[in-house]
Coordinates of C-alpha atoms and ligand atoms in Angstrom, one line a residue:
M1 CA 30.5 -12.0 64.0
D2 CA 27.6 -9.6 63.5
K3 CA 24.2 -10.8 64.5
A4 CA 22.6 -9.6 61.3
E5 CA 22.5 -12.0 58.4
T6 CA 24.2 -10.2 55.4
G7 CA 24.5 -12.6 52.5
Q8 CA 21.9 -15.3 51.9
L9 CA 19.7 -13.3 49.5
T10 CA 18.7 -16.0 47.0
E11 CA 16.5 -18.1 49.2
N12 CA 15.1 -15.1 51.2
L13 CA 14.2 -13.1 48.1
Q14 CA 12.6 -16.2 46.6
Q15 CA 10.3 -16.3 49.7
I16 CA 9.5 -12.6 49.6
G17 CA 8.9 -12.8 45.8
E18 CA 6.4 -15.5 46.2
A19 CA 4.6 -13.6 49.0
L20 CA 4.5 -10.5 46.7
D21 CA 3.2 -12.4 43.7
Q22 CA 0.5 -13.8 46.0
Y23 CA -0.3 -10.2 47.2
L24 CA -0.8 -9.0 43.6
R25 CA -3.6 -11.6 43.1
Y26 CA -5.6 -9.4 45.6
D27 CA -7.6 -12.3 47.0
H28 CA -6.8 -11.2 50.6
P29 CA -9.1 -8.9 52.6
D30 CA -8.3 -5.3 53.3
A31 CA -5.8 -4.5 56.1
M32 CA -8.6 -3.2 58.2
H33 CA -10.9 -6.2 57.8
P34 CA -12.8 -6.9 61.1
S35 CA -10.9 -10.0 62.0
A36 CA -7.5 -8.6 61.3
N37 CA -5.1 -9.3 64.2
W38 CA -1.8 -8.2 62.7
Q39 CA -1.6 -5.2 65.1
A40 CA -1.8 -7.5 68.1
I41 CA 0.9 -9.7 66.7
L42 CA 3.3 -6.9 65.6
N43 CA 2.7 -4.5 68.5
E44 CA 5.5 -5.4 71.0
A45 CA 8.2 -3.6 72.9
V46 CA 11.6 -3.3 71.3
P47 CA 13.1 -6.8 71.3
T48 CA 16.2 -7.2 73.5
H49 CA 17.8 -10.1 71.8
G50 CA 16.1 -10.4 68.4
A51 CA 14.2 -13.3 66.9
G52 CA 16.4 -13.9 63.9
L53 CA 16.0 -13.5 60.2
E54 CA 13.7 -16.5 59.8
Q55 CA 11.1 -14.9 62.1
V56 CA 11.5 -11.6 60.2
V57 CA 10.8 -13.3 56.8
S58 CA 7.9 -15.2 58.2
L59 CA 6.3 -12.1 59.7
L60 CA 6.8 -10.2 56.4
K61 CA 5.1 -13.0 54.5
E62 CA 2.3 -13.8 56.8
Q63 CA 1.4 -10.5 58.6
I64 CA 2.9 -7.5 56.9
I65 CA 2.7 -8.0 53.1
P66 CA -0.9 -9.3 53.1
N67 CA -1.9 -6.3 55.2
G68 CA -0.3 -3.7 52.9
S69 CA -2.1 -1.0 50.9
A70 CA -4.3 -1.2 47.9
V71 CA -2.2 1.2 45.9
S72 CA -0.9 -1.4 43.4
K73 CA -4.3 -2.8 42.8
P74 CA -5.5 -2.4 39.1
T75 CA -8.8 -1.0 40.4
F76 CA -7.1 1.5 42.7
T77 CA -7.6 5.0 41.0
S78 CA -7.3 7.3 44.0
Y79 CA -5.1 10.4 44.1
I80 CA -2.2 10.0 41.7
T81 CA -0.2 7.1 42.9
T82 CA 0.4 3.5 41.8
G83 CA 2.5 0.4 42.5
G84 CA 5.9 0.0 40.8
T85 CA 6.3 -2.5 38.0
T86 CA 8.4 -5.6 38.2
A87 CA 11.4 -4.0 36.4
A88 CA 11.3 -1.0 38.8
T89 CA 11.1 -3.2 41.9
L90 CA 14.0 -5.4 40.8
A91 CA 16.2 -2.5 39.9
A92 CA 15.4 -0.7 43.2
T93 CA 16.3 -3.9 45.1
A94 CA 19.5 -4.3 43.1
A95 CA 20.5 -0.8 43.9
N96 CA 20.0 -1.3 47.6
I97 CA 22.7 -3.9 47.6
A98 CA 25.0 -3.1 44.7
S99 CA 25.1 0.7 44.9
P100 CA 23.7 2.1 48.1
Q101 CA 24.7 5.6 47.0
R102 CA 24.4 7.3 43.7
Y103 CA 27.9 8.9 43.8
M104 CA 31.2 7.2 42.8
K105 CA 32.0 6.0 39.3
T106 CA 29.9 2.9 39.0
A107 CA 27.4 1.6 36.5
F108 CA 24.6 2.9 38.8
N109 CA 26.1 6.4 38.8
F110 CA 26.4 6.2 35.0
L111 CA 22.7 5.2 34.7
E112 CA 21.8 8.1 36.9
G113 CA 22.9 10.5 34.2
L114 CA 22.0 8.4 31.2
S115 CA 18.4 7.8 32.4
L116 CA 17.9 11.6 33.1
E117 CA 19.1 12.2 29.5
W118 CA 16.6 9.5 28.3
L119 CA 13.8 11.3 30.1
A120 CA 14.8 14.6 28.7
Q121 CA 14.9 13.1 25.1
M122 CA 11.6 11.3 25.6
F123 CA 9.8 14.4 26.8
G124 CA 11.4 16.8 24.4
L125 CA 13.2 18.8 27.1
K126 CA 15.9 20.2 24.9
G127 CA 19.2 21.2 26.5
M128 CA 17.9 20.5 30.0
K129 CA 19.9 18.7 32.7
G130 CA 18.2 16.6 35.4
L131 CA 18.5 15.7 39.0
Y132 CA 16.6 13.0 40.9
S133 CA 15.0 13.5 44.3
S134 CA 12.5 11.7 46.5
G135 CA 9.4 13.0 44.6
G136 CA 7.5 15.9 43.3
S137 CA 7.6 17.8 46.6
V138 CA 11.4 17.9 46.7
A139 CA 11.6 18.3 42.9
N140 CA 9.4 21.5 43.2
L141 CA 11.5 22.7 46.1
V142 CA 14.7 22.4 44.1
A143 CA 13.2 24.1 41.1
I144 CA 11.8 27.0 43.1
G145 CA 15.3 27.2 44.8
G146 CA 16.7 27.8 41.3
A147 CA 14.1 30.5 40.6
R148 CA 14.9 32.2 43.9
Q149 CA 18.6 32.2 43.1
H150 CA 17.9 33.6 39.6
A151 CA 15.7 36.5 40.8
F152 CA 17.9 37.6 43.6
E153 CA 21.1 37.4 41.6
Q154 CA 19.6 40.0 39.2
I155 CA 19.5 42.5 42.0
G156 CA 23.0 41.7 43.3
I157 CA 22.0 39.4 46.2
D158 CA 23.1 35.8 46.7
P159 CA 20.0 34.5 48.6
A160 CA 21.7 31.2 49.5
V161 CA 24.4 33.0 51.4
Q162 CA 22.7 36.2 52.5
G163 CA 19.1 35.1 53.0
V164 CA 16.2 37.0 51.7
S165 CA 14.9 40.2 53.1
R166 CA 12.7 41.4 50.4
S167 CA 9.1 40.5 49.7
V168 CA 8.6 38.6 46.4
V169 CA 5.8 37.0 44.3
I170 CA 5.4 33.6 42.8
Y171 CA 2.5 33.3 40.3
A172 CA 0.6 30.0 40.0
S173 CA -3.0 29.0 39.5
T174 CA -5.3 28.4 42.4
E175 CA -5.2 24.8 41.4
C176 CA -1.4 24.4 41.7
H177 CA 0.0 21.7 44.0
H178 CA 0.5 22.9 47.6
T179 CA 4.1 21.8 47.5
I180 CA 4.7 25.2 45.6
Q181 CA 3.5 27.1 48.7
R182 CA 5.5 24.8 51.0
A183 CA 8.6 25.3 48.8
A184 CA 8.2 29.0 49.2
G185 CA 7.9 28.6 53.0
V186 CA 11.0 26.4 53.2
L187 CA 13.0 28.7 51.0
G188 CA 12.3 31.6 53.3
L189 CA 10.1 33.4 50.8
G190 CA 6.9 32.8 52.8
R191 CA 3.9 30.9 51.7
Q192 CA 1.9 34.0 51.2
C193 CA 4.2 35.1 48.3
V194 CA 2.4 32.5 46.1
K195 CA -0.3 34.5 44.3
G196 CA -3.2 32.2 43.3
I197 CA -4.3 33.2 39.8
E198 CA -7.9 32.2 39.1
V199 CA -8.8 29.4 36.7
D200 CA -11.4 28.9 34.1
A201 CA -14.2 26.4 34.3
A202 CA -11.9 23.7 32.9
G203 CA -9.3 24.4 35.7
R204 CA -6.7 26.1 33.6
L205 CA -5.0 29.3 34.6
N206 CA -6.6 32.5 33.3
F207 CA -3.9 34.0 31.3
S208 CA -5.2 37.6 31.1
V209 CA -5.6 37.7 34.9
L210 CA -2.0 36.5 35.2
K211 CA -0.8 39.2 32.8
S212 CA -2.6 42.1 34.4
T213 CA -1.6 41.0 37.9
L214 CA 2.0 40.7 36.9
E215 CA 2.1 44.1 35.2
Q216 CA 0.5 45.8 38.2
D217 CA 3.0 44.1 40.6
I218 CA 6.0 45.1 38.4
A219 CA 4.6 48.7 38.4
D220 CA 4.4 48.5 42.2
G221 CA 8.1 47.5 42.4
K222 CA 7.5 43.9 43.6
L223 CA 10.1 41.2 42.8
P224 CA 8.7 38.3 40.8
I225 CA 10.5 35.0 41.5
A226 CA 8.7 32.6 39.1
I227 CA 5.7 31.9 37.0
V228 CA 4.6 28.4 37.7
A229 CA 2.4 26.4 35.2
N230 CA 0.8 23.0 35.6
V231 CA 0.8 20.4 32.9
G232 CA -1.8 18.2 34.5
T233 CA -3.2 19.6 37.7
T234 CA -3.5 17.1 40.5
N235 CA -7.2 17.8 40.9
R236 CA -8.4 17.3 37.3
G237 CA -5.4 17.0 35.0
A238 CA -5.9 20.5 33.6
I239 CA -3.1 21.9 31.4
D240 CA -2.3 25.6 31.8
P241 CA -1.6 27.8 28.7
I242 CA 2.1 27.2 28.9
K243 CA 3.1 28.9 25.6
E244 CA 1.6 32.2 26.6
M245 CA 2.8 31.9 30.2
G246 CA 6.3 31.0 29.0
Q247 CA 6.4 34.0 26.6
L248 CA 5.2 36.3 29.3
A249 CA 7.9 35.0 31.6
K250 CA 10.7 35.4 29.0
A251 CA 9.6 38.9 28.1
N252 CA 10.0 39.9 31.7
N253 CA 13.1 37.8 32.5
I254 CA 11.2 35.8 35.1
W255 CA 12.0 32.1 35.8
F256 CA 9.4 29.8 34.2
H257 CA 8.6 26.6 36.1
I258 CA 6.4 23.8 34.8
D259 CA 5.0 21.3 37.3
G260 CA 4.5 18.1 35.3
A261 CA 4.8 15.7 38.3
Y262 CA 1.7 13.9 37.0
G263 CA 1.1 15.1 33.5
L264 CA 4.4 15.6 31.7
P265 CA 4.3 12.1 30.3
G266 CA 1.0 13.2 28.5
V267 CA 3.3 14.8 25.9
L268 CA 3.8 11.2 24.6
D269 CA 0.2 11.2 23.4
E270 CA 0.5 12.9 19.9
R271 CA -3.1 13.9 20.0
L272 CA -2.2 16.3 22.8
A273 CA 0.9 17.8 21.3
D274 CA -0.6 21.3 21.0
K275 CA -1.2 21.5 24.7
Y276 CA 2.5 20.9 25.4
D277 CA 3.6 23.5 22.9
G278 CA 5.7 25.9 25.0
L279 CA 7.7 23.4 27.0
E280 CA 10.8 25.0 25.4
Y281 CA 10.3 28.2 27.4
A282 CA 10.7 26.4 30.8
D283 CA 13.7 27.2 33.0
S284 CA 12.7 24.2 35.1
V285 CA 10.4 21.3 34.7
I286 CA 9.5 18.5 37.1
V287 CA 8.1 15.0 36.6
D288 CA 7.5 12.1 38.9
P289 CA 8.7 8.8 37.5
H290 CA 6.9 7.2 40.4
K291 CA 3.6 8.3 39.0
W292 CA 2.7 7.5 35.4
L293 CA 6.0 5.8 34.5
G294 CA 5.5 3.2 37.2
A295 CA 8.7 3.6 39.2
A296 CA 9.0 2.3 42.8
I297 CA 7.9 5.2 45.1
G298 CA 10.6 7.7 45.9
I299 CA 11.6 9.0 42.5
G300 CA 11.0 12.6 41.3
A301 CA 13.1 14.5 38.8
T302 CA 13.8 18.2 38.3
F303 CA 15.2 19.4 34.9
V304 CA 16.8 22.8 34.5
K305 CA 18.3 24.8 31.6
D306 CA 21.1 26.2 33.8
R307 CA 22.4 24.0 36.6
G308 CA 24.6 26.8 37.8
Y309 CA 21.5 28.3 39.7
L310 CA 21.0 25.0 41.5
E311 CA 24.6 24.7 42.3
R312 CA 24.8 28.1 43.9
A313 CA 21.5 27.6 45.6
F314 CA 22.2 24.2 47.1
T315 CA 25.9 23.5 47.2
Q316 CA 27.3 22.2 50.4
E317 CA 30.7 23.7 51.3
P318 CA 33.4 21.2 50.3
A319 CA 34.3 18.9 53.2
D320 CA 37.6 17.2 54.0
Y321 CA 35.8 14.0 54.6
L322 CA 34.0 14.0 51.3
E323 CA 35.6 15.9 48.4
G324 CA 38.9 15.8 50.2
S325 CA 38.9 12.0 50.0
I326 CA 38.8 11.7 46.2
D327 CA 41.8 11.8 43.8
Q328 CA 42.6 15.6 43.8
S329 CA 45.0 15.2 40.9
L330 CA 42.1 14.4 38.6
A331 CA 40.5 17.8 39.3
T332 CA 43.6 19.6 38.1
S333 CA 44.6 17.2 35.4
N334 CA 44.5 18.3 31.8
A335 CA 43.7 14.9 30.5
E336 CA 40.4 14.7 28.6
P337 CA 38.6 12.8 30.0
P338 CA 40.4 12.6 33.3
K339 CA 41.9 9.2 34.0
V340 CA 39.7 7.5 36.5
E341 CA 41.2 4.1 37.4
H342 CA 38.9 3.2 40.4
S343 CA 35.3 3.9 41.1
L344 CA 36.4 5.7 44.2
D345 CA 38.7 8.1 42.4
D346 CA 35.9 10.4 41.5
F347 CA 32.3 11.0 42.6
G348 CA 30.9 11.4 39.1
V349 CA 28.3 14.2 38.6
P350 CA 28.0 15.9 42.0
Y351 CA 24.2 15.6 42.2
F352 CA 24.5 16.3 45.9
D353 CA 25.4 19.9 45.1
Y354 CA 22.3 20.5 43.0
G355 CA 19.6 19.5 45.5
V356 CA 18.9 19.0 49.1
E357 CA 20.0 15.3 49.5
L358 CA 23.5 14.0 50.1
S359 CA 22.9 10.4 50.8
S360 CA 20.5 9.2 48.2
P361 CA 19.5 5.9 46.6
S362 CA 20.6 5.2 43.0
R363 CA 17.3 6.0 41.3
G364 CA 18.5 6.2 37.7
V365 CA 18.8 2.4 37.5
V366 CA 15.1 2.2 38.2
V367 CA 14.1 4.6 35.4
W368 CA 16.7 2.9 33.1
A369 CA 15.1 -0.5 33.8
M370 CA 11.6 0.7 33.0
L371 CA 12.6 2.3 29.8
K372 CA 14.9 -0.5 28.7
E373 CA 12.1 -2.9 29.3
I374 CA 9.3 -1.3 27.2
G375 CA 10.9 1.7 25.5
V376 CA 9.3 5.0 24.6
E377 CA 6.7 3.2 22.6
G378 CA 5.7 1.1 25.6
M379 CA 5.3 4.2 27.7
R380 CA 3.4 6.0 24.9
A381 CA 1.0 3.0 24.6
R382 CA 0.3 3.2 28.4
I383 CA -0.3 6.9 28.5
K384 CA -2.7 6.7 25.5
R385 CA -4.5 3.7 27.0
H386 CA -5.1 5.6 30.2
N387 CA -6.2 8.8 28.4
D388 CA -8.5 6.7 26.3
M389 CA -10.0 5.2 29.4
A390 CA -10.9 8.6 30.8
T391 CA -12.3 9.7 27.4
E392 CA -14.3 6.5 26.9
I393 CA -16.0 6.6 30.3
A394 CA -16.6 10.3 29.9
E395 CA -18.6 9.6 26.8
R396 CA -20.7 7.0 28.5
I397 CA -21.2 9.2 31.6
D398 CA -22.3 12.2 29.4
A399 CA -24.9 10.0 27.7
H400 CA -26.4 8.5 30.8
T401 CA -29.3 10.2 32.5
N402 CA -28.1 9.1 36.0
L403 CA -24.5 10.3 35.6
E404 CA -23.1 13.8 35.2
L405 CA -19.7 14.5 33.7
L406 CA -18.0 17.3 35.7
G407 CA -15.7 18.5 32.9
Q408 CA -14.1 16.9 29.9
P409 CA -11.0 15.0 30.8
E410 CA -7.7 16.5 29.5
L411 CA -5.5 13.6 30.6
S412 CA -6.4 10.4 32.5
I413 CA -8.6 11.9 35.3
C414 CA -12.4 11.8 34.9
C415 CA -14.6 13.7 37.4
F416 CA -18.3 12.8 37.5
R417 CA -21.2 12.1 39.9
Y418 CA -24.4 10.1 40.2
T419 CA -27.5 12.1 39.8
S420 CA -31.3 11.7 39.9
P421 CA -34.2 14.2 40.4
E422 CA -35.0 12.2 43.6
I423 CA -31.8 13.3 45.3
D424 CA -31.9 16.5 47.3
D425 CA -28.2 16.9 48.3
L426 CA -26.0 15.6 45.5
D427 CA -22.8 16.3 47.4
A428 CA -23.8 14.2 50.4
F429 CA -25.3 11.5 48.2
N430 CA -22.1 11.1 46.2
Q431 CA -19.9 11.2 49.3
Q432 CA -21.9 8.4 50.7
L433 CA -21.9 6.5 47.4
H434 CA -18.1 6.8 47.3
R435 CA -17.8 5.5 50.9
Q436 CA -19.9 2.5 50.0
L437 CA -17.8 1.8 46.9
V438 CA -14.6 1.9 49.0
R439 CA -16.1 -0.4 51.6
G440 CA -16.9 -2.9 48.8
N441 CA -13.0 -3.0 48.3
V442 CA -13.1 -3.5 44.6
H443 CA -13.2 0.0 43.0
L444 CA -11.1 2.5 44.8
P445 CA -11.4 6.0 43.3
S446 CA -11.0 9.1 45.4
T447 CA -13.2 12.3 45.4
T448 CA -12.6 15.9 44.9
R449 CA -14.5 19.1 44.2
V450 CA -15.0 20.5 40.7
N451 CA -16.4 24.0 40.5
G452 CA -17.9 23.4 43.9
A453 CA -19.5 20.0 43.2
L454 CA -18.3 16.8 44.9
A455 CA -17.0 14.5 42.3
I456 CA -16.0 10.9 42.1
R457 CA -12.5 11.1 40.7
P458 CA -10.7 8.1 39.1
C459 CA -7.2 8.8 37.9
F460 CA -5.9 6.1 35.6
I461 CA -2.1 5.7 35.7
G462 CA -1.4 2.1 36.9
A463 CA 0.5 -0.2 34.6
R464 CA -1.9 -2.9 35.9
T465 CA -5.1 -1.0 35.1
R466 CA -7.0 -1.9 31.9
L467 CA -10.0 -0.6 30.1
E468 CA -12.4 -3.1 31.6
H469 CA -11.5 -1.8 35.1
A470 CA -12.6 1.7 34.1
R471 CA -15.8 0.4 32.6
A472 CA -16.5 -1.7 35.6
L473 CA -16.0 1.3 37.9
V474 CA -18.8 3.2 36.1
D475 CA -21.0 0.1 36.3
A476 CA -20.3 -0.1 40.0
V477 CA -21.2 3.6 40.5
L478 CA -24.5 3.2 38.7
A479 CA -25.4 0.0 40.6
T480 CA -24.5 1.6 44.0
G481 CA -26.3 4.8 43.2
D482 CA -29.4 2.9 41.9
A483 CA -29.6 0.8 45.1
M484 CA -29.2 3.9 47.3
V485 CA -32.1 5.7 45.4
A486 CA -34.2 2.6 45.6
K487 CA -33.9 2.7 49.4
F488 CA -35.4 6.3 49.4
R489 CA -38.5 4.8 47.9
V490 CA -39.3 2.2 50.5
Ligands
PLP501 C1 1.9 14.5 43.1 C2 2.2 15.9 42.7 C3 3.2 16.6 43.4 C4 3.9 16.1 44.6 O1 4.6 15.0 44.3 P1 5.1 13.9 45.4 O2 5.8 12.9 44.6 O3 3.8 13.3 45.9 O4 5.9 14.5 46.4 C5 3.5 17.9 42.9 N1 2.8 18.5 41.9 C6 1.9 17.8 41.2 C7 1.2 18.5 40.1 C8 1.5 16.5 41.6 O5 0.5 15.9 41.0

């Protein structure tokens, strides 16, 4: 008899569910509140005999869940991250038990493919095939791996087999996510191969600089690997001129990658359709279902036009213990479709050959659950609500003498600061204002720099976040700033 309990889920999930619902009321203090003593309770040497499941559930309920993070809170607008919705959480839990791997012919494996098709349909990614991974970091790595394969195959080298010995260039704006540089490093291209193309005042890549830089590099005999565009930069939500960039890439037979980890769902807002014109030029596109779509954390997706590049870049050599164990007669059978009689007869789509993960959770069921619950129109309503929130507070900020808008929002990020003629150092003042807001533990935006100025930067993506939360954040910035200025006077 194993010591671990392995079956009584009903009662235990009930208890954890109650603790989580309680957590979502956010009437507990922050994990770092002065009287918190969970660290003292949890910090012990590895237990020799174990305390039993009851103890585990009770510590989860009493010490761990209440001292979790603020990410799911409706007033949390830092970075680009949010808590999963109920459907996402339930589906992820179901997958943990009922399909711990995405491979094998199960309902979960089927939904892996179906949900990727749904995402492609919803976002208008015509003819593209998808692959899930842990998030935007790996999704970008996989896409750039495809680009590397494409570029080197043109010159008769298989980079996955032979490695790379030639210096190359990847073009991306100076505002691109740093996972592009990291991907270049991991893929042996070197981080320095990412050429940062300058952006305009709105944070969008300057197309004429890209064009002239590329032409010069080609004339100098350099090997371009990819042109990378942002639809929604992490910093400000800026959308690069993807149509021109895509046409330039096609004209030069260069892989065109679009990083839409945050902003691809913005295509659902019809008012922004023009900005997304050019998606069709992409060889690869990424999106993070765990951002705007509200998936449980750990779900990114890469879409590509030609999966062959991914397969040659990332395939594992076949193994006796893996491929060797499935029904080989199916592979050679002429029956259409091959006759699979047991879920273990076949692996289904070999996703493990298109990316860097073999073992992987079934993520498709989570995306399926979210879309099945609210549909494309439910997602569209969310995206538009958040974009409206950024636009509405931007108008108010622009009109207020003590607030300064640091750029018109393109999506759901709004950068601004408190200002007054009495303040000498606006950066230091706003930094301090932000710290005070966070200590207040209600409104939790992050900060960034916009054209050099320190900005308060709410990013609205949470399913739980509503217009009144955005309005109240602006009220709180004003009240905090006013009180700080009043202190100068005494
Ligand atoms: C968040 C983000 C990433 C990285 O995604 P993770 O899911 O955090 O790994 C990459 N690109 C952009 C534009 C992002 O906003």
